[in-house]
PDB file of C-alpha atoms in Angstrom:
ATOM      1  CA  MET A   1    -110.588  23.395  22.022  1.00 29.00           C
ATOM      2  CA  PRO A   2    -106.996  24.670  21.977  1.00 30.00           C
ATOM      3  CA  ALA A   3    -104.216  22.492  23.352  1.00 31.00           C
ATOM      4  CA  ALA A   4    -103.317  23.003  26.985  1.00 29.00           C
ATOM      5  CA  SER A   5    -100.644  25.607  27.565  1.00 26.00           C
ATOM      6  CA  PRO A   6     -97.206  24.221  28.508  1.00 28.00           C
ATOM      7  CA  PHE A   7     -96.993  26.996  31.074  1.00 27.00           C
ATOM      8  CA  ILE A   8     -98.833  27.228  34.366  1.00 25.00           C
ATOM      9  CA  ARG A   9    -100.800  30.448  34.634  1.00 26.00           C
ATOM     10  CA  ASP A  10    -104.185  32.035  34.996  1.00 25.00           C
ATOM     11  CA  THR A  11    -105.975  33.810  32.185  1.00 26.00           C
ATOM     12  CA  LEU A  12    -104.918  37.453  32.386  1.00 27.00           C
ATOM     13  CA  ASN A  13    -106.378  40.598  30.951  1.00 27.00           C
ATOM     14  CA  PRO A  14    -103.411  42.887  30.178  1.00 30.00           C
ATOM     15  CA  ARG A  15    -104.024  46.587  30.524  1.00 28.00           C
ATOM     16  CA  VAL A  16    -101.999  49.570  29.411  1.00 26.00           C
ATOM     17  CA  ILE A  17    -100.810  51.704  32.299  1.00 25.00           C
ATOM     18  CA  ARG A  18     -99.587  55.234  31.582  1.00 25.00           C
ATOM     19  CA  THR A  19     -96.643  55.870  33.892  1.00 29.00           C
ATOM     20  CA  GLY A  20     -95.886  59.426  32.848  1.00 30.00           C
ATOM     21  CA  ILE A  21     -92.284  58.506  32.018  1.00 31.00           C
ATOM     22  CA  LYS A  22     -90.847  60.925  29.461  1.00 33.00           C
ATOM     23  CA  VAL A  23     -88.482  59.739  26.732  1.00 31.00           C
ATOM     24  CA  PRO A  24     -86.027  62.371  25.435  1.00 30.00           C
ATOM     25  CA  SER A  25     -86.247  62.731  21.663  1.00 27.00           C
ATOM     26  CA  PRO A  26     -82.467  62.654  20.977  1.00 22.00           C
ATOM     27  CA  ILE A  27     -82.200  59.182  22.528  1.00 24.00           C
ATOM     28  CA  PHE A  28     -83.350  55.840  21.189  1.00 24.00           C
ATOM     29  CA  ILE A  29     -86.592  54.718  22.784  1.00 26.00           C
ATOM     30  CA  ASP A  30     -84.773  52.377  25.178  1.00 29.00           C
ATOM     31  CA  SER A  31     -83.845  55.281  27.464  1.00 29.00           C
ATOM     32  CA  VAL A  32     -86.171  57.468  29.510  1.00 28.00           C
ATOM     33  CA  ALA A  33     -85.936  60.763  31.318  1.00 27.00           C
ATOM     34  CA  PRO A  34     -86.451  61.160  35.073  1.00 27.00           C
ATOM     35  CA  VAL A  35     -89.853  62.215  36.347  1.00 26.00           C
ATOM     36  CA  ASN A  36     -91.609  61.873  39.660  1.00 27.00           C
ATOM     37  CA  THR A  37     -93.952  59.062  38.728  1.00 29.00           C
ATOM     38  CA  GLY A  38     -94.275  57.526  42.180  1.00 30.00           C
ATOM     39  CA  PRO A  39     -94.584  53.756  42.578  1.00 31.00           C
ATOM     40  CA  LEU A  40     -95.348  51.966  39.329  1.00 31.00           C
ATOM     41  CA  PRO A  41     -98.750  50.219  39.347  1.00 31.00           C
ATOM     42  CA  MET A  42     -97.188  46.816  38.778  1.00 32.00           C
ATOM     43  CA  GLN A  43     -99.874  44.868  40.583  1.00 29.00           C
ATOM     44  CA  THR A  44    -102.656  46.108  38.314  1.00 27.00           C
ATOM     45  CA  GLY A  45    -101.171  46.032  34.822  1.00 32.00           C
ATOM     46  CA  GLU A  46     -98.867  43.981  32.668  1.00 36.00           C
ATOM     47  CA  LEU A  47     -97.901  46.522  30.002  1.00 39.00           C
ATOM     48  CA  PHE A  48     -96.218  49.763  31.008  1.00 41.00           C
ATOM     49  CA  ARG A  49     -96.371  52.701  28.648  1.00 37.00           C
ATOM     50  CA  ALA A  50     -94.396  55.935  28.414  1.00 34.00           C
ATOM     51  CA  ASP A  51     -94.700  59.073  26.322  1.00 29.00           C
ATOM     52  CA  TRP A  52     -91.942  60.399  24.049  1.00 24.00           C
ATOM     53  CA  ASN A  53     -91.490  64.079  24.727  1.00 29.00           C
ATOM     54  CA  GLY A  54     -88.765  64.549  27.317  1.00 33.00           C
ATOM     55  CA  THR A  55     -85.734  66.806  27.061  1.00 37.00           C
ATOM     56  CA  ASP A  56     -82.916  65.490  29.265  1.00 42.00           C
ATOM     57  CA  GLY A  57     -80.446  62.967  27.831  1.00 45.00           C
ATOM     58  CA  GLY A  58     -78.091  62.465  30.790  1.00 54.00           C
ATOM     59  CA  ASP A  59     -77.152  59.379  32.806  1.00 73.00           C
ATOM     60  CA  THR A  60     -80.184  59.902  35.047  1.00 73.00           C
ATOM     61  CA  ASP A  61     -82.419  58.904  32.134  1.00 75.00           C
ATOM     62  CA  ALA A  62     -80.701  55.549  31.758  1.00 82.00           C
ATOM     63  CA  ARG A  63     -80.693  54.972  35.518  1.00 85.00           C
ATOM     64  CA  HIS A  64     -84.436  55.487  35.573  1.00 84.00           C
ATOM     65  CA  ILE A  65     -85.172  52.854  32.924  1.00 86.00           C
ATOM     66  CA  LEU A  66     -82.711  50.461  34.577  1.00 90.00           C
ATOM     67  CA  SER A  67     -84.621  50.907  37.832  1.00 90.00           C
ATOM     68  CA  VAL A  68     -87.936  50.134  36.130  1.00 90.00           C
ATOM     69  CA  ILE A  69     -86.526  47.019  34.436  1.00 93.00           C
ATOM     70  CA  ASP A  70     -84.852  45.778  37.630  1.00 94.00           C
ATOM     71  CA  THR A  71     -87.951  46.345  39.736  1.00 93.00           C
ATOM     72  CA  LEU A  72     -90.169  44.474  37.290  1.00 93.00           C
ATOM     73  CA  ALA A  73     -87.780  41.522  37.061  1.00 95.00           C
ATOM     74  CA  LYS A  74     -87.427  41.219  40.830  1.00 95.00           C
ATOM     75  CA  GLN A  75     -91.149  41.516  41.460  1.00 94.00           C
ATOM     76  CA  TYR A  76     -92.235  38.975  38.871  1.00 95.00           C
ATOM     77  CA  SER A  77     -89.427  36.512  39.683  1.00 96.00           C
ATOM     78  CA  VAL A  78     -91.116  35.653  42.999  1.00 95.00           C
ATOM     79  CA  ASP A  79     -94.515  35.007  41.427  1.00 95.00           C
ATOM     80  CA  PRO A  80     -95.168  31.239  41.872  1.00 95.00           C
ATOM     81  CA  ARG A  81     -96.489  30.977  38.314  1.00 94.00           C
ATOM     82  CA  ILE A  82     -93.349  32.600  36.886  1.00 96.00           C
ATOM     83  CA  ARG A  83     -91.200  30.356  39.084  1.00 96.00           C
ATOM     84  CA  ALA A  84     -92.980  27.259  37.730  1.00 96.00           C
ATOM     85  CA  ASP A  85     -92.437  28.423  34.157  1.00 97.00           C
ATOM     86  CA  ALA A  86     -88.790  29.267  34.851  1.00 97.00           C
ATOM     87  CA  VAL A  87     -88.032  25.790  36.212  1.00 97.00           C
ATOM     88  CA  LYS A  88     -89.602  24.189  33.131  1.00 96.00           C
ATOM     89  CA  ILE A  89     -87.630  26.469  30.831  1.00 97.00           C
ATOM     90  CA  ALA A  90     -84.348  26.049  32.755  1.00 97.00           C
ATOM     91  CA  ARG A  91     -84.585  22.226  32.608  1.00 95.00           C
ATOM     92  CA  PRO A  92     -81.966  21.473  35.295  1.00 94.00           C
ATOM     93  CA  ALA A  93     -80.192  18.189  34.548  1.00 92.00           C
ATOM     94  CA  MET A  94     -78.755  17.713  38.046  1.00 94.00           C
ATOM     95  CA  ASN A  95     -78.710  19.246  41.505  1.00 95.00           C
ATOM     96  CA  ASN A  96     -77.812  22.948  41.408  1.00 92.00           C
ATOM     97  CA  ASP A  97     -77.255  22.881  37.648  1.00 95.00           C
ATOM     98  CA  VAL A  98     -76.586  26.611  37.458  1.00 96.00           C
ATOM     99  CA  ARG A  99     -74.646  26.604  34.203  1.00 95.00           C
ATOM    100  CA  GLY A 100     -77.152  24.345  32.484  1.00 96.00           C
ATOM    101  CA  MET A 101     -80.096  26.460  33.626  1.00 97.00           C
ATOM    102  CA  PHE A 102     -78.328  29.645  32.536  1.00 97.00           C
ATOM    103  CA  ARG A 103     -77.652  28.203  29.083  1.00 96.00           C
ATOM    104  CA  ASN A 104     -81.224  26.941  28.655  1.00 96.00           C
ATOM    105  CA  ILE A 105     -82.841  30.227  29.723  1.00 97.00           C
ATOM    106  CA  VAL A 106     -80.614  32.227  27.377  1.00 96.00           C
ATOM    107  CA  GLU A 107     -81.470  29.857  24.527  1.00 96.00           C
ATOM    108  CA  PHE A 108     -85.193  30.091  25.314  1.00 97.00           C
ATOM    109  CA  VAL A 109     -85.322  33.883  25.285  1.00 97.00           C
ATOM    110  CA  GLU A 110     -83.094  34.244  22.235  1.00 95.00           C
ATOM    111  CA  THR A 111     -85.069  31.716  20.173  1.00 95.00           C
ATOM    112  CA  ARG A 112     -88.623  32.268  21.395  1.00 96.00           C
ATOM    113  CA  VAL A 113     -88.722  36.077  21.492  1.00 97.00           C
ATOM    114  CA  LEU A 114     -88.515  38.035  18.255  1.00 96.00           C
ATOM    115  CA  TYR A 115     -87.153  41.557  18.210  1.00 96.00           C
ATOM    116  CA  VAL A 116     -89.887  44.072  17.402  1.00 95.00           C
ATOM    117  CA  ALA A 117     -89.398  47.773  18.116  1.00 92.00           C
ATOM    118  CA  ASP A 118     -91.902  49.686  20.214  1.00 86.00           C
ATOM    119  CA  PRO A 119     -94.508  51.844  18.423  1.00 84.00           C
ATOM    120  CA  ALA A 120     -93.066  55.042  16.969  1.00 82.00           C
ATOM    121  CA  ASP A 121     -92.424  57.725  19.586  1.00 74.00           C
ATOM    122  CA  GLN A 122     -93.438  55.363  22.415  1.00 75.00           C
ATOM    123  CA  GLU A 123     -91.629  53.341  25.051  1.00 74.00           C
ATOM    124  CA  TRP A 124     -93.384  50.159  26.200  1.00 82.00           C
ATOM    125  CA  ILE A 125     -92.100  47.586  28.647  1.00 88.00           C
ATOM    126  CA  ILE A 126     -93.896  44.247  28.432  1.00 89.00           C
ATOM    127  CA  ALA A 127     -94.117  42.347  31.712  1.00 89.00           C
ATOM    128  CA  PRO A 128     -92.824  38.761  31.696  1.00 93.00           C
ATOM    129  CA  ASN A 129     -96.181  37.119  32.423  1.00 92.00           C
ATOM    130  CA  VAL A 130     -97.629  38.715  29.292  1.00 91.00           C
ATOM    131  CA  MET A 131     -94.608  37.600  27.248  1.00 93.00           C
ATOM    132  CA  LEU A 132     -94.874  34.021  28.529  1.00 95.00           C
ATOM    133  CA  ASP A 133     -98.603  33.954  27.802  1.00 93.00           C
ATOM    134  CA  GLU A 134     -97.886  35.083  24.242  1.00 94.00           C
ATOM    135  CA  ILE A 135     -95.218  32.401  23.802  1.00 96.00           C
ATOM    136  CA  ALA A 136     -97.535  29.747  25.219  1.00 95.00           C
ATOM    137  CA  ALA A 137    -100.367  30.778  22.879  1.00 95.00           C
ATOM    138  CA  ALA A 138     -98.471  31.527  19.686  1.00 95.00           C
ATOM    139  CA  GLY A 139     -95.067  29.878  20.091  1.00 95.00           C
ATOM    140  CA  ARG A 140     -93.270  33.221  19.919  1.00 95.00           C
ATOM    141  CA  GLY A 141     -93.165  36.440  21.897  1.00 95.00           C
ATOM    142  CA  HIS A 142     -92.051  39.837  20.698  1.00 94.00           C
ATOM    143  CA  GLY A 143     -90.387  42.902  22.166  1.00 94.00           C
ATOM    144  CA  ASP A 144     -87.388  45.201  22.048  1.00 94.00           C
ATOM    145  CA  CYS A 145     -84.191  45.015  24.103  1.00 94.00           C
ATOM    146  CA  ASP A 146     -85.853  46.142  27.366  1.00 93.00           C
ATOM    147  CA  ASP A 147     -88.479  43.408  27.022  1.00 95.00           C
ATOM    148  CA  HIS A 148     -85.846  40.752  26.355  1.00 96.00           C
ATOM    149  CA  VAL A 149     -83.913  41.871  29.444  1.00 97.00           C
ATOM    150  CA  VAL A 150     -86.999  41.937  31.668  1.00 96.00           C
ATOM    151  CA  LEU A 151     -88.003  38.412  30.647  1.00 97.00           C
ATOM    152  CA  GLY A 152     -84.486  36.989  30.754  1.00 98.00           C
ATOM    153  CA  ASN A 153     -83.615  38.499  34.115  1.00 98.00           C
ATOM    154  CA  THR A 154     -86.960  37.457  35.594  1.00 97.00           C
ATOM    155  CA  LEU A 155     -86.458  33.829  34.581  1.00 98.00           C
ATOM    156  CA  LEU A 156     -82.863  33.799  35.835  1.00 98.00           C
ATOM    157  CA  LEU A 157     -83.767  35.372  39.175  1.00 98.00           C
ATOM    158  CA  ALA A 158     -86.663  32.935  39.569  1.00 98.00           C
ATOM    159  CA  VAL A 159     -84.231  29.992  39.636  1.00 97.00           C
ATOM    160  CA  GLY A 160     -81.718  31.743  41.889  1.00 97.00           C
ATOM    161  CA  ILE A 161     -79.273  33.089  39.295  1.00 97.00           C
ATOM    162  CA  PRO A 162     -78.336  36.740  39.999  1.00 97.00           C
ATOM    163  CA  ALA A 163     -78.948  39.063  37.054  1.00 97.00           C
ATOM    164  CA  ARG A 164     -79.171  42.819  36.618  1.00 96.00           C
ATOM    165  CA  PRO A 165     -79.775  45.188  33.700  1.00 96.00           C
ATOM    166  CA  VAL A 166     -76.914  47.186  32.197  1.00 94.00           C
ATOM    167  CA  ALA A 167     -77.292  50.250  29.991  1.00 92.00           C
ATOM    168  CA  VAL A 168     -74.717  50.535  27.215  1.00 91.00           C
ATOM    169  CA  LYS A 169     -73.802  52.811  24.329  1.00 91.00           C
ATOM    170  CA  VAL A 170     -73.574  51.258  20.873  1.00 89.00           C
ATOM    171  CA  GLY A 171     -73.165  52.510  17.325  1.00 87.00           C
ATOM    172  CA  GLY A 172     -71.184  55.558  18.399  1.00 86.00           C
ATOM    173  CA  SER A 173     -74.092  57.008  20.363  1.00 86.00           C
ATOM    174  CA  GLU A 174     -73.329  59.663  22.975  1.00 85.00           C
ATOM    175  CA  PHE A 175     -76.378  58.460  24.912  1.00 86.00           C
ATOM    176  CA  TYR A 176     -77.156  55.117  26.553  1.00 87.00           C
ATOM    177  CA  ASN A 177     -79.243  53.557  23.801  1.00 88.00           C
ATOM    178  CA  HIS A 178     -79.288  49.817  24.539  1.00 91.00           C
ATOM    179  CA  VAL A 179     -79.856  47.461  27.476  1.00 94.00           C
ATOM    180  CA  ILE A 180     -78.191  44.099  28.158  1.00 95.00           C
ATOM    181  CA  SER A 181     -77.890  41.819  31.205  1.00 96.00           C
ATOM    182  CA  GLU A 182     -75.053  41.046  33.580  1.00 94.00           C
ATOM    183  CA  VAL A 183     -75.392  37.544  35.031  1.00 96.00           C
ATOM    184  CA  ASN A 184     -73.458  35.924  37.881  1.00 95.00           C
ATOM    185  CA  VAL A 185     -72.954  32.211  37.189  1.00 95.00           C
ATOM    186  CA  ASP A 186     -71.071  30.388  39.936  1.00 92.00           C
ATOM    187  CA  GLY A 187     -69.094  33.515  40.761  1.00 91.00           C
ATOM    188  CA  ASN A 188     -68.285  34.345  37.122  1.00 93.00           C
ATOM    189  CA  ARG A 189     -69.832  37.381  35.467  1.00 93.00           C
ATOM    190  CA  TYR A 190     -71.274  37.161  31.976  1.00 93.00           C
ATOM    191  CA  THR A 191     -72.951  39.774  29.812  1.00 93.00           C
ATOM    192  CA  VAL A 192     -75.920  38.715  27.698  1.00 95.00           C
ATOM    193  CA  ASP A 193     -77.069  40.788  24.749  1.00 95.00           C
ATOM    194  CA  TRP A 194     -80.403  39.060  24.228  1.00 95.00           C
ATOM    195  CA  ILE A 195     -81.148  40.621  20.839  1.00 94.00           C
ATOM    196  CA  ASN A 196     -77.730  39.827  19.358  1.00 92.00           C
ATOM    197  CA  LYS A 197     -79.131  36.522  18.166  1.00 88.00           C
ATOM    198  CA  ASP A 198     -76.542  35.800  15.475  1.00 85.00           C
ATOM    199  CA  GLY A 199     -73.564  36.304  17.801  1.00 81.00           C
ATOM    200  CA  GLN A 200     -72.033  39.239  15.937  1.00 82.00           C
ATOM    201  CA  SER A 201     -69.278  41.181  17.656  1.00 83.00           C
ATOM    202  CA  VAL A 202     -70.716  44.327  19.230  1.00 85.00           C
ATOM    203  CA  ARG A 203     -68.580  47.154  20.629  1.00 87.00           C
ATOM    204  CA  TYR A 204     -69.999  48.838  23.726  1.00 88.00           C
ATOM    205  CA  THR A 205     -68.403  52.177  24.461  1.00 85.00           C
ATOM    206  CA  ASP A 206     -69.723  52.611  28.001  1.00 88.00           C
ATOM    207  CA  TYR A 207     -71.569  50.695  30.733  1.00 89.00           C
ATOM    208  CA  LEU A 208     -73.990  51.880  33.402  1.00 90.00           C
ATOM    209  CA  VAL A 209     -75.372  49.734  36.238  1.00 90.00           C
ATOM    210  CA  LEU A 210     -77.480  50.408  39.305  1.00 84.00           C
ATOM    211  CA  LYS A 211     -75.635  50.454  42.608  1.00 74.00           C
TER     212      LYS A 211
END
C-alpha cells in the first residue's frame, strides 16, 4: 500500500477539456488568440487544452491567456483542499508571516515543478490540483511557464498574498512569449519568474497585466 499523501485531497480523475482557444503560429505556445469560448468548464476538468492554428498575434492574445490563468488561480485558491495544501507548503513561522510564506511557496514551486514544454503545436494549462496530486504521488510536477504561474499564484492567493500573472517579451520577441507573476508582499511588489530556477539575469522588453 503506498504511503499516505502529504497533501489533503480526494482522488480525482483529470479530463481533457477542449476550450477552442486558438494559438497563433508566430507566437510561442504561451500566448493565445482571442475567441468566443464562453465560460471555461473549470468545474468539470483539471486540464485545459487549446489548438494551435490561430492568426492574430496582438496584445489581445496575451490578455486572453492572462485572463485564463488569473481565473484558474482565483477559483482554485478558495478550494478548501488547495488552502490546506497551501498552508502546509507556506509553513508560517509566526503570526502573519507573509514574507516567510512567500519565500517558502516560491521555493516549493521552483524546486518541486520541473519545466516541460507543452506537446508540439498545443497549449495546455494544468490546474493546480492536478499538479499537487502529481507532486504528492511522484515527488515532482511538470509544466511550462503558464503552469508554474497558475500553481504559484494559486498557492499565494490561498494564504492571502496578492498575486497576478504578467505577460512579458523575452529573447527579442515582438510578441508576448512568456508569463511571470507579480506579487504584493507587505505593500512591496516583486516579480517572480518561476522557471528561471538558476537565477540568471533575464531582460524583459515589455510587460502586460490585466486591469
